[in-house]
XYZ file of C-alpha atoms in Angstrom:
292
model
C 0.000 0.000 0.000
C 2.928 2.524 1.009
C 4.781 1.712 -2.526
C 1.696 2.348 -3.985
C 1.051 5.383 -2.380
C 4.431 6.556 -2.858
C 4.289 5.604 -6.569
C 1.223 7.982 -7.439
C 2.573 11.002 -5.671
C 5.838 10.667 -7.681
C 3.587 11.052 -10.639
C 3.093 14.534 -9.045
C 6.509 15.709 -8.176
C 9.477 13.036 -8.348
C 11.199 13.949 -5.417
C 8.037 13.577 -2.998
C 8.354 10.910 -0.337
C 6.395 9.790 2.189
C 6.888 10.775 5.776
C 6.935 8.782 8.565
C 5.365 9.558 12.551
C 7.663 8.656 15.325
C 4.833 8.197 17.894
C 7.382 6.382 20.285
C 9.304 10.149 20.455
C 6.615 11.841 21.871
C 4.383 8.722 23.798
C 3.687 10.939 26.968
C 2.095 13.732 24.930
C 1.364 12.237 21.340
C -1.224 15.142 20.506
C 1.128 17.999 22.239
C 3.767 18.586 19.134
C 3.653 20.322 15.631
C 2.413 16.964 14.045
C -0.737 18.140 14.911
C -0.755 21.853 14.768
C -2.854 24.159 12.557
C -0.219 24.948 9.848
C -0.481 24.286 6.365
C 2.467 21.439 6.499
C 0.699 19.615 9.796
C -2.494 17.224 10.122
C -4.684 19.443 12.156
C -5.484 18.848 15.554
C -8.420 16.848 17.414
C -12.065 16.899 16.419
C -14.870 19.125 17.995
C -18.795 18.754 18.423
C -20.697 16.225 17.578
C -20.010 14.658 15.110
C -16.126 15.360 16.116
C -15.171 17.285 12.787
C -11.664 18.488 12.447
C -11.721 21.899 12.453
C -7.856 23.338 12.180
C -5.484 22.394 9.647
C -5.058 22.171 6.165
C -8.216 19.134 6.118
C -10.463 20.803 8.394
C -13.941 20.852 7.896
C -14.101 24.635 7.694
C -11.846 24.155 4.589
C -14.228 21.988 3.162
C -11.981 18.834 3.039
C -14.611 16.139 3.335
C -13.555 11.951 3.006
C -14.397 10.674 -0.360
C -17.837 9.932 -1.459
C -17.136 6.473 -0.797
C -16.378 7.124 2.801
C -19.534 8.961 2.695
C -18.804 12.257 2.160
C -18.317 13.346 5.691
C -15.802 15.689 7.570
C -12.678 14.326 9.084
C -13.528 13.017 13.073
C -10.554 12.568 15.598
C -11.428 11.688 18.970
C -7.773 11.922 20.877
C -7.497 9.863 24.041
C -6.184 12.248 26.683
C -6.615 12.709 30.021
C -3.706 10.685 31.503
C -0.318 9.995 30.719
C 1.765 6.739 28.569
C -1.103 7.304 26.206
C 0.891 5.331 23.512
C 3.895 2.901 22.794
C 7.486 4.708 24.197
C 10.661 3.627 23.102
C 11.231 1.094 25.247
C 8.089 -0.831 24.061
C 9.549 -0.539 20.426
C 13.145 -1.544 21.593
C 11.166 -4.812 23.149
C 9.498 -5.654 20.061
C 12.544 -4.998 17.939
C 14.293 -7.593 20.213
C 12.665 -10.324 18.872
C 14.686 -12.971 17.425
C 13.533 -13.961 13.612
C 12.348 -17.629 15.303
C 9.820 -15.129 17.307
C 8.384 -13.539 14.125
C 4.851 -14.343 14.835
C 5.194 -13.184 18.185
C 7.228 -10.193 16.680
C 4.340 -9.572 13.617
C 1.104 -9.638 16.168
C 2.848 -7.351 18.597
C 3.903 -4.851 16.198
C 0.287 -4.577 14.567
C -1.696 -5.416 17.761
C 0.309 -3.812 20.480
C 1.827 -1.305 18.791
C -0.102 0.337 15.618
C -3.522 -0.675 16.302
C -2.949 1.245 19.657
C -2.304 4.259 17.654
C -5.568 4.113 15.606
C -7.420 3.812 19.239
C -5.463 6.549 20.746
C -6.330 9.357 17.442
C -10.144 7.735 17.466
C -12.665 8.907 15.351
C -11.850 8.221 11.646
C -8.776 5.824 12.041
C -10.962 3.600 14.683
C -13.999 3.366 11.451
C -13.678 0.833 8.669
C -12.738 3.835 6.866
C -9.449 4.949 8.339
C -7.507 4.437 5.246
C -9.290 7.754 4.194
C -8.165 9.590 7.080
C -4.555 11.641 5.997
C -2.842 10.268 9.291
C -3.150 6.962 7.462
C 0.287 7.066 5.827
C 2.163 8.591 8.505
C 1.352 6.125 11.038
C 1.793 2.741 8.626
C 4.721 4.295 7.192
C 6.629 4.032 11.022
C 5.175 0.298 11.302
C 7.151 -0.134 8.143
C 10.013 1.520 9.559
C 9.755 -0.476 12.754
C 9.622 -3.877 10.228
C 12.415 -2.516 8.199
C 14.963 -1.634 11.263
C 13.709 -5.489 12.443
C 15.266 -7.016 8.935
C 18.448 -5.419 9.187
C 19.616 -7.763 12.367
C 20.420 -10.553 9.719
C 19.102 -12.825 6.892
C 17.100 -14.748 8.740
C 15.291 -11.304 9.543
C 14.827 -10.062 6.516
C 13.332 -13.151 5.091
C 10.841 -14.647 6.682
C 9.934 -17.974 5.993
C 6.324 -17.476 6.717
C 5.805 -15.045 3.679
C 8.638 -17.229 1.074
C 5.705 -19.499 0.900
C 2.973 -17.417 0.518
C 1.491 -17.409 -2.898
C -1.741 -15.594 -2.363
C -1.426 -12.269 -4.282
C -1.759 -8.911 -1.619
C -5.260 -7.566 -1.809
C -5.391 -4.675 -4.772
C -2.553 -5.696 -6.530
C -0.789 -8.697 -8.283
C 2.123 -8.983 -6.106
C 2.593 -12.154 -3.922
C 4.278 -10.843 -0.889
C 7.499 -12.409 -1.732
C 7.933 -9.647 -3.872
C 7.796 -6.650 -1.647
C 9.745 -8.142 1.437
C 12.863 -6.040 0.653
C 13.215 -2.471 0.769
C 15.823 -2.292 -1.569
C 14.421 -4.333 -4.014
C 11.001 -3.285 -4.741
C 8.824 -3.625 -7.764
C 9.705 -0.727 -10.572
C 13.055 -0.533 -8.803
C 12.214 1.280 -6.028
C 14.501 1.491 -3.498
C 13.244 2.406 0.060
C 15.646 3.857 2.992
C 14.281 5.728 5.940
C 15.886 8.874 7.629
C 16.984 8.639 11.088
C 15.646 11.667 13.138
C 17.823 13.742 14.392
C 18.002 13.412 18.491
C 20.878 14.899 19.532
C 22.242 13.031 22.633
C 19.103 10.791 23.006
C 19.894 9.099 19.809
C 22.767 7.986 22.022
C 20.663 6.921 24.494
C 17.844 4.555 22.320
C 20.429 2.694 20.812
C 21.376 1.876 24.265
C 18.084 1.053 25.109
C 17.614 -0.986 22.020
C 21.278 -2.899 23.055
C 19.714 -3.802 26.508
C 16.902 -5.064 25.007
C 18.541 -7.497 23.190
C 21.232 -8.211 25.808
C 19.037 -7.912 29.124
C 15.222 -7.342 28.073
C 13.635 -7.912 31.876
C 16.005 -4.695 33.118
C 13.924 -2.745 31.002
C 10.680 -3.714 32.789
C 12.227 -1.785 36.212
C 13.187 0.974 34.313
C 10.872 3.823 35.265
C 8.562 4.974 32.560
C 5.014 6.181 31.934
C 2.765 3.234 31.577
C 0.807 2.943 28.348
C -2.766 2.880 28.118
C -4.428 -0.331 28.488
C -6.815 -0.973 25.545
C -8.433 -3.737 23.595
C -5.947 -5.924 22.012
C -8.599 -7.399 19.807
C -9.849 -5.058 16.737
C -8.728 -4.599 13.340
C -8.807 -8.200 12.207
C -7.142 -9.397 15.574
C -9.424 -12.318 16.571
C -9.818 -13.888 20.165
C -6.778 -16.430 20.012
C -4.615 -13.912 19.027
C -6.117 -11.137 21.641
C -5.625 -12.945 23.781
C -2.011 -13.470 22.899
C -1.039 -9.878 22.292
C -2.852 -9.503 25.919
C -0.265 -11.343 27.763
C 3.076 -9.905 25.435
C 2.010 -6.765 26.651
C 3.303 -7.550 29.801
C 6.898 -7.381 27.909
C 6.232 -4.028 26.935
C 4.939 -2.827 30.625
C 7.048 -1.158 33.356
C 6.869 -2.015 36.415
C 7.928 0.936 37.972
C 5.913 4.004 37.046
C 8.152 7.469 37.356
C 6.091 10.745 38.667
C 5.283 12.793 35.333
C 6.045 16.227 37.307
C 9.393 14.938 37.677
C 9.886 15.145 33.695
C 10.999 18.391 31.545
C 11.924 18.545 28.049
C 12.527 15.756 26.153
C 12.055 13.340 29.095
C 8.401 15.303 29.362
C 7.557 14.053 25.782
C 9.125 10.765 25.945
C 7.821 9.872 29.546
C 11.403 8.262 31.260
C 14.291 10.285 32.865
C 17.596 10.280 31.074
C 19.082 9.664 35.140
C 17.199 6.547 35.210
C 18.787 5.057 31.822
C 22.233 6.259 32.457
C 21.793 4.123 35.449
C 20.339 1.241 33.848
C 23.300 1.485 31.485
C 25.812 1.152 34.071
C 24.280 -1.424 35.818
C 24.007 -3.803 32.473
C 27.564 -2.509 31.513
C 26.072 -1.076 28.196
C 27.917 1.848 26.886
C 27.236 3.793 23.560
């Protein structure tokens, strides 16, 4: 869908791309940052009224951006879940999931759509929790970091990047004639598209999450002590996630849990956003002898 996607606005302006939104940056506040403002280069922010319409932003109902007639028609809704903290996925959940080894990758595939993006969709609400959130513009953004999540997972080795599960598939992918064989690689992707996604730019704390990802690889049940803000706890089961599996991303989301929960008033900054104090990893570092 994302090559797709891509594809079509290239047929606008060649050097378009897609972008990508790092949710896991800003977990403690996912609504509080320019991702959402009411520029022309943002999304808008939440909905208002009833029905929730979005009313800022360059698809805002006062516009008169409205979803396609086949998504009846109607204005934009977001319903953000606020209120308390952890709202979504933090780093440290994503460093968890990117742990798993490639014999785990059905335990590594249901967590990263179950406990990772479908928590997204619940968290915006409105359009993105309807059977038509591929409509809503917020869409793109938020697959396109699942994809970067998968791609940053196939880059530990081989056995990563090819999946045995999908080598044998031969059912074509829903809209188009490709079996998924065919679209497993980044860099070798139908047309001859070649994908590679941009690191952010974090300063010191890009320091600091490759540490975190180290220690989850090297000593994944420290991170559960670390002190963090504790994300939401919401149903495991929607978007095509049936009972068995529910049930299943229920209990991995104990991997992704702290069981310490730091004070939020204690956080400025960065640490404010991201919901864990650069103190409390230094000293996790130290005690698992991981340096970076």
């Amino acid at each position: 869908m994302l090559l797709q996607y891509e594809n079509l606005i290239r047929q606008v302006d060649c050097k378009l791309t897609v972008p990508y939104w790092d949710w896991s940056l800003v977990s403690a506040e996912p609504f509080n940052n320019e991702f959402w403002n009411d520029t022309l280069y943002s999304f808008g922010g939440n909905g208002a009224g009833d029905p929730p319409c979005v009313n800022t932003g360059p698809f805002s109902a006062n516009s008169g951006w409205k979803l396609p007639q086949s998504a009846g028609g109607k204005c934009l809704h977001r319903v953000f879940l606020t209120g308390f903290p952890g709202v979504v996925p933090d780093v440290v959940a994503v460093a968890r999931v990117l742990a798993k080894e490639a014999s785990e990758f059905t335990n590594f595939e249901l967590m990263i759509r179950a406990n990772l993006n479908n928590i997204i969709f619940f968290a915006v609400g409105g359009t993105m929790l309807s059977i038509d959130n591929a409509m809503a513009p917020e869409f793109v953004p938020t697959h396109a970091f699942t994809d970067r999540i998968w791609a940053q997972w196939q880059e530990k080795s081989t056995e990563h990047l090819l999946p045995p599960f999908f080598l044998t598939q031969n059912d074509t992918i829903p809209g188009t004639n490709l079996r998924p064989r065919e679209v497993l690689r980044n860099d070798r992707l139908p047309g001859d598209v070649r994908v590679k996604y941009a690191a952010p730019d974090l300063g010191n704390w890009t320091r600091i999450i490759q540490a975190l990802n180290e220690i989850a690889e090297t000593n994944p049940n420290e991170l559960n002590k670390l002190p963090r803000m504790e994300s939401a706890k919401l149903n495991a089961t929607m978007f095509g996630v049936g009972e068995e599996e529910g049930q299943r991303a229920t209990e991995m989301q104990k991997e992704l849990t702290t069981e310490v929960k730091v004070d939020p008033s204690q956080l400025t900054g960065m640490e404010k956003m991201m919901g864990v104090k650069v103190k409390d990893i230094t000293e996790l570092m130290q005690k698992t002898n991981t340096t970076r």
